[in-house]
XYZ file of C-alpha atoms in Angstrom:
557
model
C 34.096 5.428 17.014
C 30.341 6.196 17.413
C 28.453 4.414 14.195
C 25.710 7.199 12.526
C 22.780 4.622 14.498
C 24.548 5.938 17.673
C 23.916 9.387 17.373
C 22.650 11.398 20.287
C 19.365 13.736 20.244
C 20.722 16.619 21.858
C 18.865 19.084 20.052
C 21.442 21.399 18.751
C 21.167 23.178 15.933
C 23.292 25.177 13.978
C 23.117 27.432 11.024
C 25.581 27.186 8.607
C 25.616 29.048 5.060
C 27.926 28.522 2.191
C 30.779 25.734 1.308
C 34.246 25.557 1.817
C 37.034 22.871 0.805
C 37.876 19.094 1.457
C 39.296 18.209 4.974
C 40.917 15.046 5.870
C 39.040 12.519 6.905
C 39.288 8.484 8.804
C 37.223 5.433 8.476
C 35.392 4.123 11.013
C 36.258 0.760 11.760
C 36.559 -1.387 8.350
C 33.949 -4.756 8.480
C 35.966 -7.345 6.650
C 33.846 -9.652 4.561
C 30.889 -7.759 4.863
C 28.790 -6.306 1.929
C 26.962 -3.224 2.727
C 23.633 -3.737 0.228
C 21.591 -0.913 -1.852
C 22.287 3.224 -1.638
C 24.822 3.055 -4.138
C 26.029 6.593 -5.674
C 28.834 5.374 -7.749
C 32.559 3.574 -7.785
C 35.972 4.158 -8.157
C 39.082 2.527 -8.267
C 41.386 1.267 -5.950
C 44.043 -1.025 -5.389
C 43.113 -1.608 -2.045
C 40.221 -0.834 0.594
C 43.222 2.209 1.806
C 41.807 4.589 -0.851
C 38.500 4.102 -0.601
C 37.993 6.330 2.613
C 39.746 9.591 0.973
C 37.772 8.819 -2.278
C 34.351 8.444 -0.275
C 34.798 11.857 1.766
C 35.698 13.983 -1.102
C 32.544 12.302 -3.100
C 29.271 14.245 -2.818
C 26.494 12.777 -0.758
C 29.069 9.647 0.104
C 29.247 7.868 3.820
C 29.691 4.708 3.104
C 31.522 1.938 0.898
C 32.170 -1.743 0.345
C 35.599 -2.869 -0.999
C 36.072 -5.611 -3.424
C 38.844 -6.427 -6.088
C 36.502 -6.310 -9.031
C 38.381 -4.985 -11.788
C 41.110 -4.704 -9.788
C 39.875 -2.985 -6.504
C 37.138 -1.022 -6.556
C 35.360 1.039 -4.003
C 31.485 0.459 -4.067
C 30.290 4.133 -2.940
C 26.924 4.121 -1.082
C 24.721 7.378 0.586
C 24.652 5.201 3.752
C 25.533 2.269 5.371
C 23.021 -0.384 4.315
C 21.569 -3.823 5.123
C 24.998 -5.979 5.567
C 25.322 -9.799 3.633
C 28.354 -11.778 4.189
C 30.826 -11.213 1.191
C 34.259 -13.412 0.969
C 36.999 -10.872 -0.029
C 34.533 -7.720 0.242
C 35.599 -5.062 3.115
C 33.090 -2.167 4.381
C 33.116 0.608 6.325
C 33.520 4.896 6.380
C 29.299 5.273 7.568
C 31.034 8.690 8.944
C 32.742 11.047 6.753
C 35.277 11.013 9.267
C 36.983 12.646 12.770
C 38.643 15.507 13.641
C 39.984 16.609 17.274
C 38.111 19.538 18.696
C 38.550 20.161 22.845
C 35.139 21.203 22.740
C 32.243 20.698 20.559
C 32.194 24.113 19.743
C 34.955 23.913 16.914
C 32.852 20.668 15.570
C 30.116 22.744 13.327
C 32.992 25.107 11.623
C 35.263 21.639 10.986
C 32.097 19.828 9.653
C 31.178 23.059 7.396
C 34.305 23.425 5.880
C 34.311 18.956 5.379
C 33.209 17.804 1.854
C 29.812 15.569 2.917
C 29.494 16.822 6.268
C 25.879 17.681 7.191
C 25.791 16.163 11.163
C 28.289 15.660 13.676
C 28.319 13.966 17.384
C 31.484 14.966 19.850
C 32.743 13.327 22.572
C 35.392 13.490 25.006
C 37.321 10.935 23.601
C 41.210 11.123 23.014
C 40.536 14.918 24.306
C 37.809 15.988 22.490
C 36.650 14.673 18.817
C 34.134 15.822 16.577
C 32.870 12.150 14.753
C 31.578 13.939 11.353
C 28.612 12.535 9.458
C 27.084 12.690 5.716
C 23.197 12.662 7.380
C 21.603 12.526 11.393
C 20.927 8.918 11.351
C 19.017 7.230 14.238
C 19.802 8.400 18.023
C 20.321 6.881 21.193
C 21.678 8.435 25.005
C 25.488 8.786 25.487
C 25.697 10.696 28.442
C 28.353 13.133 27.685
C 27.874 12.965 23.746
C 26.601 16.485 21.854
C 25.002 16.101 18.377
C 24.477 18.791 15.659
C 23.237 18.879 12.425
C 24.474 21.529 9.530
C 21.694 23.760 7.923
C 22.599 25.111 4.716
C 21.095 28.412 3.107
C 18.941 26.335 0.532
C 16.842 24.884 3.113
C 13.914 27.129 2.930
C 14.351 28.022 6.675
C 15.086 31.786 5.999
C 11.404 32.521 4.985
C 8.640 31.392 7.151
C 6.613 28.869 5.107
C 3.315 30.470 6.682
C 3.878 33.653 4.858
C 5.421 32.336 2.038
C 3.278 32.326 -1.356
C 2.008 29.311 -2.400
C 0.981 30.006 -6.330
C 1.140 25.825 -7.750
C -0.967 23.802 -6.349
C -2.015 19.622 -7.198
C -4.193 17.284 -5.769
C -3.420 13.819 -5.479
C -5.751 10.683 -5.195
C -5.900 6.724 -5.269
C -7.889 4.030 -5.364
C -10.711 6.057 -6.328
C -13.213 3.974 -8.811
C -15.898 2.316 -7.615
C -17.618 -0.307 -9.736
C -20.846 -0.264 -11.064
C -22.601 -2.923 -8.827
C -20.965 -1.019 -5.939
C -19.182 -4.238 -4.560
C -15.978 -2.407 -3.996
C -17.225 -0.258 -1.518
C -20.204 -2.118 0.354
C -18.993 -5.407 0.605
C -20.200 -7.111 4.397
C -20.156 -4.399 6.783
C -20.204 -0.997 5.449
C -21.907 2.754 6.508
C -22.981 5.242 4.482
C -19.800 7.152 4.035
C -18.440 3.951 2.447
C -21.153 3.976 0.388
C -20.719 7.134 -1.344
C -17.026 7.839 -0.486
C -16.409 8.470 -4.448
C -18.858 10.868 -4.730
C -17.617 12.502 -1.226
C -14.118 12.805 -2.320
C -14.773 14.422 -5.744
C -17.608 17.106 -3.894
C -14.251 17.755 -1.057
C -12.064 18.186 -3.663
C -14.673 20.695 -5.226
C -14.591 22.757 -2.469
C -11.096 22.466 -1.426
C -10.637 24.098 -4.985
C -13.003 26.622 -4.510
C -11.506 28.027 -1.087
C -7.384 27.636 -2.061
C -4.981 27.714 -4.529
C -6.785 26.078 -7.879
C -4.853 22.481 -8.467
C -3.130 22.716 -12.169
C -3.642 18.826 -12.275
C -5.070 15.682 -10.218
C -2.446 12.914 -9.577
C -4.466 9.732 -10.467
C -2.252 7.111 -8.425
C -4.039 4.215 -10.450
C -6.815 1.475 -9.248
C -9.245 4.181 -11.689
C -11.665 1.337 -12.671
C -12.514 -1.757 -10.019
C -12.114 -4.474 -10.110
C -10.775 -5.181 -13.419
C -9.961 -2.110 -15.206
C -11.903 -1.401 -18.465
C -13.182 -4.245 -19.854
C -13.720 -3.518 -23.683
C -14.202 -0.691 -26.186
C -17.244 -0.794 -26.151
C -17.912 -0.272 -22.562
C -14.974 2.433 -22.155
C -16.689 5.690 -22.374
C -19.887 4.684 -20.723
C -17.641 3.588 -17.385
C -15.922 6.413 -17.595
C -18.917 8.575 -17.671
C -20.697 6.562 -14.459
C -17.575 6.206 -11.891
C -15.304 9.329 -13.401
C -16.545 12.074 -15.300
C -20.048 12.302 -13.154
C -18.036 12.265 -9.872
C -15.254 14.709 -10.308
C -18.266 17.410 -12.112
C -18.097 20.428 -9.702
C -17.609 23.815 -11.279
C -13.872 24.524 -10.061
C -12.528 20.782 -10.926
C -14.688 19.198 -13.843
C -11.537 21.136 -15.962
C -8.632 20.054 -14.223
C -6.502 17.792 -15.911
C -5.875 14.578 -14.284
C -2.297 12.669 -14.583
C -2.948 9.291 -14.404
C -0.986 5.709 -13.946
C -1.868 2.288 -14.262
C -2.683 -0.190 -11.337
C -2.800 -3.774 -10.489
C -6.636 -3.254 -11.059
C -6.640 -1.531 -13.814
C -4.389 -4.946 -15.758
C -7.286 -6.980 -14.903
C -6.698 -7.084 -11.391
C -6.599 -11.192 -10.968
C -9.483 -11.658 -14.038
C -8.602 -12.808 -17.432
C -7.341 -9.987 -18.947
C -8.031 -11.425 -22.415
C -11.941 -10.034 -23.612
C -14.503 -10.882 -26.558
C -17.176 -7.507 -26.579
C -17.872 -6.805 -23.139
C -17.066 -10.396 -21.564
C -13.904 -11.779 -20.150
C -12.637 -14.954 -21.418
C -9.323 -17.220 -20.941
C -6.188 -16.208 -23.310
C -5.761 -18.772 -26.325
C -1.773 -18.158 -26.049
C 0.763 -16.300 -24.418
C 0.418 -13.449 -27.877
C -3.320 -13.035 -26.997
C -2.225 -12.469 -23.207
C 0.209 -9.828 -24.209
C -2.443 -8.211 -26.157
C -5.153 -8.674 -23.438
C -2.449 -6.422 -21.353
C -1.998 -3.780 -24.242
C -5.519 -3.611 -24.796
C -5.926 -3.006 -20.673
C -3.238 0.157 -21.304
C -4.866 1.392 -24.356
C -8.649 1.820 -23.232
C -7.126 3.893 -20.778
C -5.045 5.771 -22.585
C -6.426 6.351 -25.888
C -9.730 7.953 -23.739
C -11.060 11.436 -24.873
C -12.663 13.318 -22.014
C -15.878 15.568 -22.835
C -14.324 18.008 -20.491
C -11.227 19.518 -21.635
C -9.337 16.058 -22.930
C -8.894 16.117 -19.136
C -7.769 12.543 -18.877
C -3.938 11.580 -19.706
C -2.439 8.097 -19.442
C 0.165 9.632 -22.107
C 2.756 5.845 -21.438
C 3.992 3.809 -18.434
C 6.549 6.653 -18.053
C 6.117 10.397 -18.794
C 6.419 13.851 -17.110
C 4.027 16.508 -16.819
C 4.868 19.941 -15.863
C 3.182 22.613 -13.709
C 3.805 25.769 -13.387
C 2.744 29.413 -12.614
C 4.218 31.750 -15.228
C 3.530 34.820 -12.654
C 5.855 33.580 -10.075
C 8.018 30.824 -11.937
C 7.457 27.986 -9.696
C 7.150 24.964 -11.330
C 6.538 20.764 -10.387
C 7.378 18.004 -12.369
C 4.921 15.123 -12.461
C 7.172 11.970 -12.848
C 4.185 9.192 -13.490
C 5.557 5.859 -13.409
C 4.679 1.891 -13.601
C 5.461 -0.128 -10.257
C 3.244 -3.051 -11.251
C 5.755 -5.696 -11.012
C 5.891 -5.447 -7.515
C 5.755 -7.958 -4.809
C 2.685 -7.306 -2.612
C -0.382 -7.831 -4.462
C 1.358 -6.508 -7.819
C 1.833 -8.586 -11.284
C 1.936 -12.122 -9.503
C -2.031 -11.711 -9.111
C -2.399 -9.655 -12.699
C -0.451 -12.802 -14.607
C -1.771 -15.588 -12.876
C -5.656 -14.721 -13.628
C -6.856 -16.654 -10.660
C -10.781 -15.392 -10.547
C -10.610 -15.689 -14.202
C -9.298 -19.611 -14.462
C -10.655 -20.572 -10.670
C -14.663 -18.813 -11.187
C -16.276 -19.405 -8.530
C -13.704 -21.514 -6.576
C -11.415 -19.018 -6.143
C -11.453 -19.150 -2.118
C -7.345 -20.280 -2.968
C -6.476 -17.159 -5.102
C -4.651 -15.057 -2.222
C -2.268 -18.659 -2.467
C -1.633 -19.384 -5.777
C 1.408 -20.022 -7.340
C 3.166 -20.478 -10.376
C 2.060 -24.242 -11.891
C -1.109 -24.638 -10.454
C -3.905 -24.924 -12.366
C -5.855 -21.757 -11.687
C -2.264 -19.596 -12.179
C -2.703 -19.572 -16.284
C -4.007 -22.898 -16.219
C -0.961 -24.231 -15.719
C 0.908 -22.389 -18.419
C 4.034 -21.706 -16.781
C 5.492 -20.006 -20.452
C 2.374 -17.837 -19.933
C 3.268 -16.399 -16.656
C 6.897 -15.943 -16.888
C 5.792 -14.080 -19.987
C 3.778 -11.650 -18.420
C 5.652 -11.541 -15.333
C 8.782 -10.457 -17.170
C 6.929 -8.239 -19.036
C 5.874 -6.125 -15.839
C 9.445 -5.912 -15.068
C 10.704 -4.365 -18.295
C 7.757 -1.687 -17.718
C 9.494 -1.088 -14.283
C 12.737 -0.900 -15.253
C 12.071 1.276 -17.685
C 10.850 3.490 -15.381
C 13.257 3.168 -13.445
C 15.845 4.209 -15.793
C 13.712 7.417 -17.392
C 13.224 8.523 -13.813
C 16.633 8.395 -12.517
C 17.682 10.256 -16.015
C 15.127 12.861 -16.124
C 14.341 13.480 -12.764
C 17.939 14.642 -12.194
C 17.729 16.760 -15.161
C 14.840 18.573 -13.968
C 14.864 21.985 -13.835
C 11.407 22.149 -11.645
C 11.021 23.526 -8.666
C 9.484 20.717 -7.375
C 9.638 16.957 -8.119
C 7.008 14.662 -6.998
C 6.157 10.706 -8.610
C 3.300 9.658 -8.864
C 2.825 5.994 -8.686
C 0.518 2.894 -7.657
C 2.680 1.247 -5.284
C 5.354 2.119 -2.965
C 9.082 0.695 -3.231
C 8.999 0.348 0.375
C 5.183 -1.045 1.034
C 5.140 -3.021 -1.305
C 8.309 -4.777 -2.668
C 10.425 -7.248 -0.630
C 13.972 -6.177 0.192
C 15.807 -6.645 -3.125
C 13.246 -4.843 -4.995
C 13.215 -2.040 -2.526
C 16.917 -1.742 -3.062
C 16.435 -1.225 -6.862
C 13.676 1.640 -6.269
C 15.938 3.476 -3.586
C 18.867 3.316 -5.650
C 17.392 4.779 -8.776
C 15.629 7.214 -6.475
C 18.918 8.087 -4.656
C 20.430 12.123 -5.771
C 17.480 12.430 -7.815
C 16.081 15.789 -5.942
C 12.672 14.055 -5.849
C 10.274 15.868 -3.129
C 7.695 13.838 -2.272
C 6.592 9.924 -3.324
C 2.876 9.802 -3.599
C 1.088 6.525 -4.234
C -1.636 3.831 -3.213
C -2.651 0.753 -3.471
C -2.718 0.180 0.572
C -6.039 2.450 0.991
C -5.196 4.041 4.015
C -3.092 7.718 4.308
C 0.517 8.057 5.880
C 3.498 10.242 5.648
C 6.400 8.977 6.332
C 10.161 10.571 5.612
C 13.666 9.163 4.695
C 16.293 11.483 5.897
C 18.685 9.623 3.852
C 17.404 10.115 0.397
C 15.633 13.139 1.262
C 12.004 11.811 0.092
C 8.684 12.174 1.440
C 6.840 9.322 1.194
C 2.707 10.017 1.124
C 0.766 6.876 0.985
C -2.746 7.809 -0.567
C -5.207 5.315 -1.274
C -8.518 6.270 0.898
C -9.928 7.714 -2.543
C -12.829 6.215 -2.123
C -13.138 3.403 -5.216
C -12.779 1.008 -2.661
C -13.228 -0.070 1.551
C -10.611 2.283 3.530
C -8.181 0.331 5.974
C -5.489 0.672 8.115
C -2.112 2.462 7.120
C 0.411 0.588 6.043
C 3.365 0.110 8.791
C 7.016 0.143 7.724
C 8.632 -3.482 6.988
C 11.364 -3.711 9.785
C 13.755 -3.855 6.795
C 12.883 -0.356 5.789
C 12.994 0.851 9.201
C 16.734 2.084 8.398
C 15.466 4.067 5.748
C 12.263 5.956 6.571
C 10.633 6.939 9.580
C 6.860 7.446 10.756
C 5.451 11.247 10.660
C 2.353 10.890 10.734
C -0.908 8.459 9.647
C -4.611 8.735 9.790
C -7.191 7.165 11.989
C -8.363 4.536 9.238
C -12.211 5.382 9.406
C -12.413 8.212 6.637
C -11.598 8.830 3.090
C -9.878 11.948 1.707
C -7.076 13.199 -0.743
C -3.690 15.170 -0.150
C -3.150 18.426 -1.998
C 0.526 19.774 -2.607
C 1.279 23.868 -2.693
C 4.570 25.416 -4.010
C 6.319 28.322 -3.164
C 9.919 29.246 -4.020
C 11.344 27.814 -0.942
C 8.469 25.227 0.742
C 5.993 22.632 -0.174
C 3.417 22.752 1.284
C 1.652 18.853 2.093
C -1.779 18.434 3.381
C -4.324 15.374 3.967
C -8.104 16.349 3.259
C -11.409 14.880 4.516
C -14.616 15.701 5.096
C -15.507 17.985 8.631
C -18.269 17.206 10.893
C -20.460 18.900 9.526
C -21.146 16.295 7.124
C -24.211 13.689 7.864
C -23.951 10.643 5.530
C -26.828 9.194 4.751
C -28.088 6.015 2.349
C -29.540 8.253 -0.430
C -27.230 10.930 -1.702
C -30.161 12.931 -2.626
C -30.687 13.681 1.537
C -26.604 13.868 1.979
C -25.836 16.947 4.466
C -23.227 18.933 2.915
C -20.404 20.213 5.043
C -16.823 21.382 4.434
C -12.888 19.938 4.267
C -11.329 19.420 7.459
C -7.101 19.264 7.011
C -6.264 16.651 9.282
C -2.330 17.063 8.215
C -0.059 20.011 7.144
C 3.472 20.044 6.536
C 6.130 22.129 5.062
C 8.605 20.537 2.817
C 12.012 22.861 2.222
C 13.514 23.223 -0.814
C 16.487 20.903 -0.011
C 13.996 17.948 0.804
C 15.302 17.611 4.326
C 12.451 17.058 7.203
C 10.514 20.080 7.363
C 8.237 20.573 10.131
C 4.262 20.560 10.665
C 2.044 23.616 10.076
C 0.883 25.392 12.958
């Protein structure tokens, strides 16, 4: 039996409408004492691994499981066939939904229609003709002879052309995005001019962009607001945010937008003390005064009042704002959340303090680990207090955006967040992430961190995933790349050139969302005082159209 990695790309593609009932359906060829890890969508029980291929096909969204005898036998079911471990006892298989004979593949789209799960098939000749049905089009490879289809149903969007359709909700989206005041975070050893005022370049492209389209209802702030150690008293608070926010987001059709904002590695204290007397940062007397230090970090944040409009929400470490145009009745749901204990560059660096405890000896901080003396200074009860605290934040999230997000009524669902759960966790913690994100209806994934912009898709969850941290607070980079554990999961669409800043801006319609990457054009000239700055206009340097359903889409014209 062809596994789903062995599908061909034979570009057929058919049109199907409606549903129909259950047919029969096979396993593929059972692994014994394999575990097939992450994508789970529920269980069941069974006596024996027998059951668990009927019970997978006639389960929504289900083409794959792992047998064990937990509780008696009980079929694990997953969205897809995972990363594999060795499991004693455990028995895996059923990545297809299952076969059915067909002489030609021309009875293969009607059998996978009318097949609970269905949405791709591949036939081949064998045994006379078989149509090897399957819940997604996984990856594809040549089998001479092979024909591959996938199923199209009516709520993909692909009945009205997405560059007619009327886009009346609109956001903007940016990371990374606050300098600080001695302008080390952008003009650090070799910089140009765009570097230098990239904040102030961003918030005059977002001006216009808002000028010329559909007006943003709200600014996704994916965290990183205040380098390079968040807000660093009271008493400082509304003077920073007046310098490196409120002066650089001030043009006519945005200064009123409300921004939707979550916390970032940066924002905790980045790898400073995170403990404060007045304006200066000092060492944490206990593990209490730590825990406060981290409140405190939140609050300054969140308790903010902006001159313009109360503009500025931070309303918790999970909440969802809602969009909408009453006109036309399309809506998005804002699902903010906090990623922070995450693996690359996350709560590690936040808890130990390094540039706090190590001043100016610090040259080991992108090292240090739990015990030495510049990670707490030492105070291992310390850390594994503030490290576990960062994980109950997450999970937390985790749970409220699982919950709510699939009892969203919105049109649209798009998280906001600082990091990715694919950048920038190892491959446990990406498992948790996917899971929770898994039959949630969720869109599109926007966050930062990694300042570069990407878009990249999982066909298996149905998520874009828009990595947007070029916002300007600090030195642009590269793109991100996908870990070759993740490579299963998601797939490149498309990344920028790594010399620019910009933002993304999302449009809804009733049937697509519309995704695009912003910068400035060349008619810009960038020069050292801001004063003598050539003004030009936004160049989109990426479009796509997002259906409905969350499957692929395709690129503007």
């Amino acid at each position: 039996m062809l596994d789903r990695k062995n599908l061909v790309n034979a570009g057929v593609l058919l049109a199907i409408v409606g549903v129909s009932t259950c047919a029969a359906a096979t396993c593929s060829s059972l692994e014994s004492n394999i575990d097939y890890q992450g994508l789970d969508i529920g269980s069941a029980r069974s006596a024996s691994v027998n059951g668990c291929c009927s019970i997978c096909s006639k389960t929504n969204e289900c083409g794959a499981f792992t047998w064990t005898n937990y509780n008696g036998g009980t079929c694990w079911l997953k969205k897809s066939k995972g990363p594999t471990k060795v499991n004693n006892g455990a028995v895996s298989g059923g990545a297809d939904v299952g076969n059915a004979h067909s002489a030609s593949v021309n009875g293969c789209c009607s059998i996978c229609f009318k097949t609970n799960g269905c949405r791709a098939f591949t036939w081949t000749n064998y045994n006379g003709g078989t149509c090897w049905l399957k819940s997604s089009k996984g990856g594809s490879n040549s089998n001479p002879g092979a024909v591959s289809g996938v199923l199209q149903t009516s709520n993909s969007g692909s009945s009205v052309d997405p560059a007619s359709a009327k886009y009346s909700v609109a956001a903007y989206a940016v990371g990374d995005w606050g300098q600080t005041l001695d302008m080390s975070s952008c003009c650090g050893g070799t910089y140009n001019n765009f570097d230098l005022h990239a904040q102030e370049i961003v918030g005059k492209l977002m001006d216009i962009q808002a000028g010329t389209a559909v007006k943003p209802k709200a600014v996704l702030g994916h965290g990183d607001s205040f380098y390079w150690t968040g807000i660093d008293s009271l008493e400082s608070r509304d003077s920073r945010f007046q310098t490196t926010y409120e002066s650089r987001y001030n043009g006519d059709n945005i200064k009123n937008v409300p921004w939707v904002n979550v916390m970032g590695n940066h924002d905790y204290g980045g790898a400073n003390y995170v403990c404060n007397v007045g304006d200066q940062l000092v060492q944490c007397n206990s593990t209490a005064e730590m825990l406060q230090g981290l409140e405190n970090k939140f609050r300054y944040q969140a308790d903010y009042t902006s001159p313009n409009d109360n503009r500025w929400a931070l309303d918790d470490r999970f909440y969802v704002r809602r969009i909408e145009d009453a006109a036309t009745g399309v809506s998005i749901d804002i699902f903010n959340i906090d990623m922070n204990d995450a693996d690359i560059a996350g709560s590690h660096g936040v808890c130990c303090q390094c540039y706090g405890y190590a001043k100016d000896d610090n040259g080991g901080c992108g090292s240090i680990a739990r015990g030495d003396k510049h990670c707490c200074g030492g105070d291992n009860d310390m850390y594994d207090t503030c490290m576990a605290k960062f994980v109950q934040w997450a999970e937390d999230s985790r749970m409220q955006l699982t919950k709510q997000a699939k009892a969203s009524t919105a049109t649209w669902k798009i998280v906001n967040s600082h990091f990715s759960p694919i950048q920038h966790y190892k491959e446990d913690g990406m498992h948790k992430w996917l899971n929770a994100l898994n039959g949630t209806g969720i869109h599109a994934f926007i966050y930062g961190h990694t300042h570069g912009e990407k878009h990249d898709y999982s066909d298996s969850l149905r998520i874009h995933f828009v990595e947007n941290g070029a916002g300007g607070g600090t030195k642009k980079e590269f793109a991100s790349t996908i870990p070759s554990f993740a490579t299963q999961y998601v797939k490149k669409e498309w990344a920028y050139t790594g010399d620019e800043y910009g933002f993304f801006s999302v449009e809804g319609s009733k049937d697509w969302l519309k995704l695009q990457y912003h910068t400035a054009d060349s008619k810009w000239k960038f020069t050292e005082n801001w004063a003598d700055m050539t003004i030009g206009g936004v160049a989109t340097k990426h479009c796509w159209y997002i259906p409905r359903d969350g499957s692929e889409g395709k690129a503007c014209l």
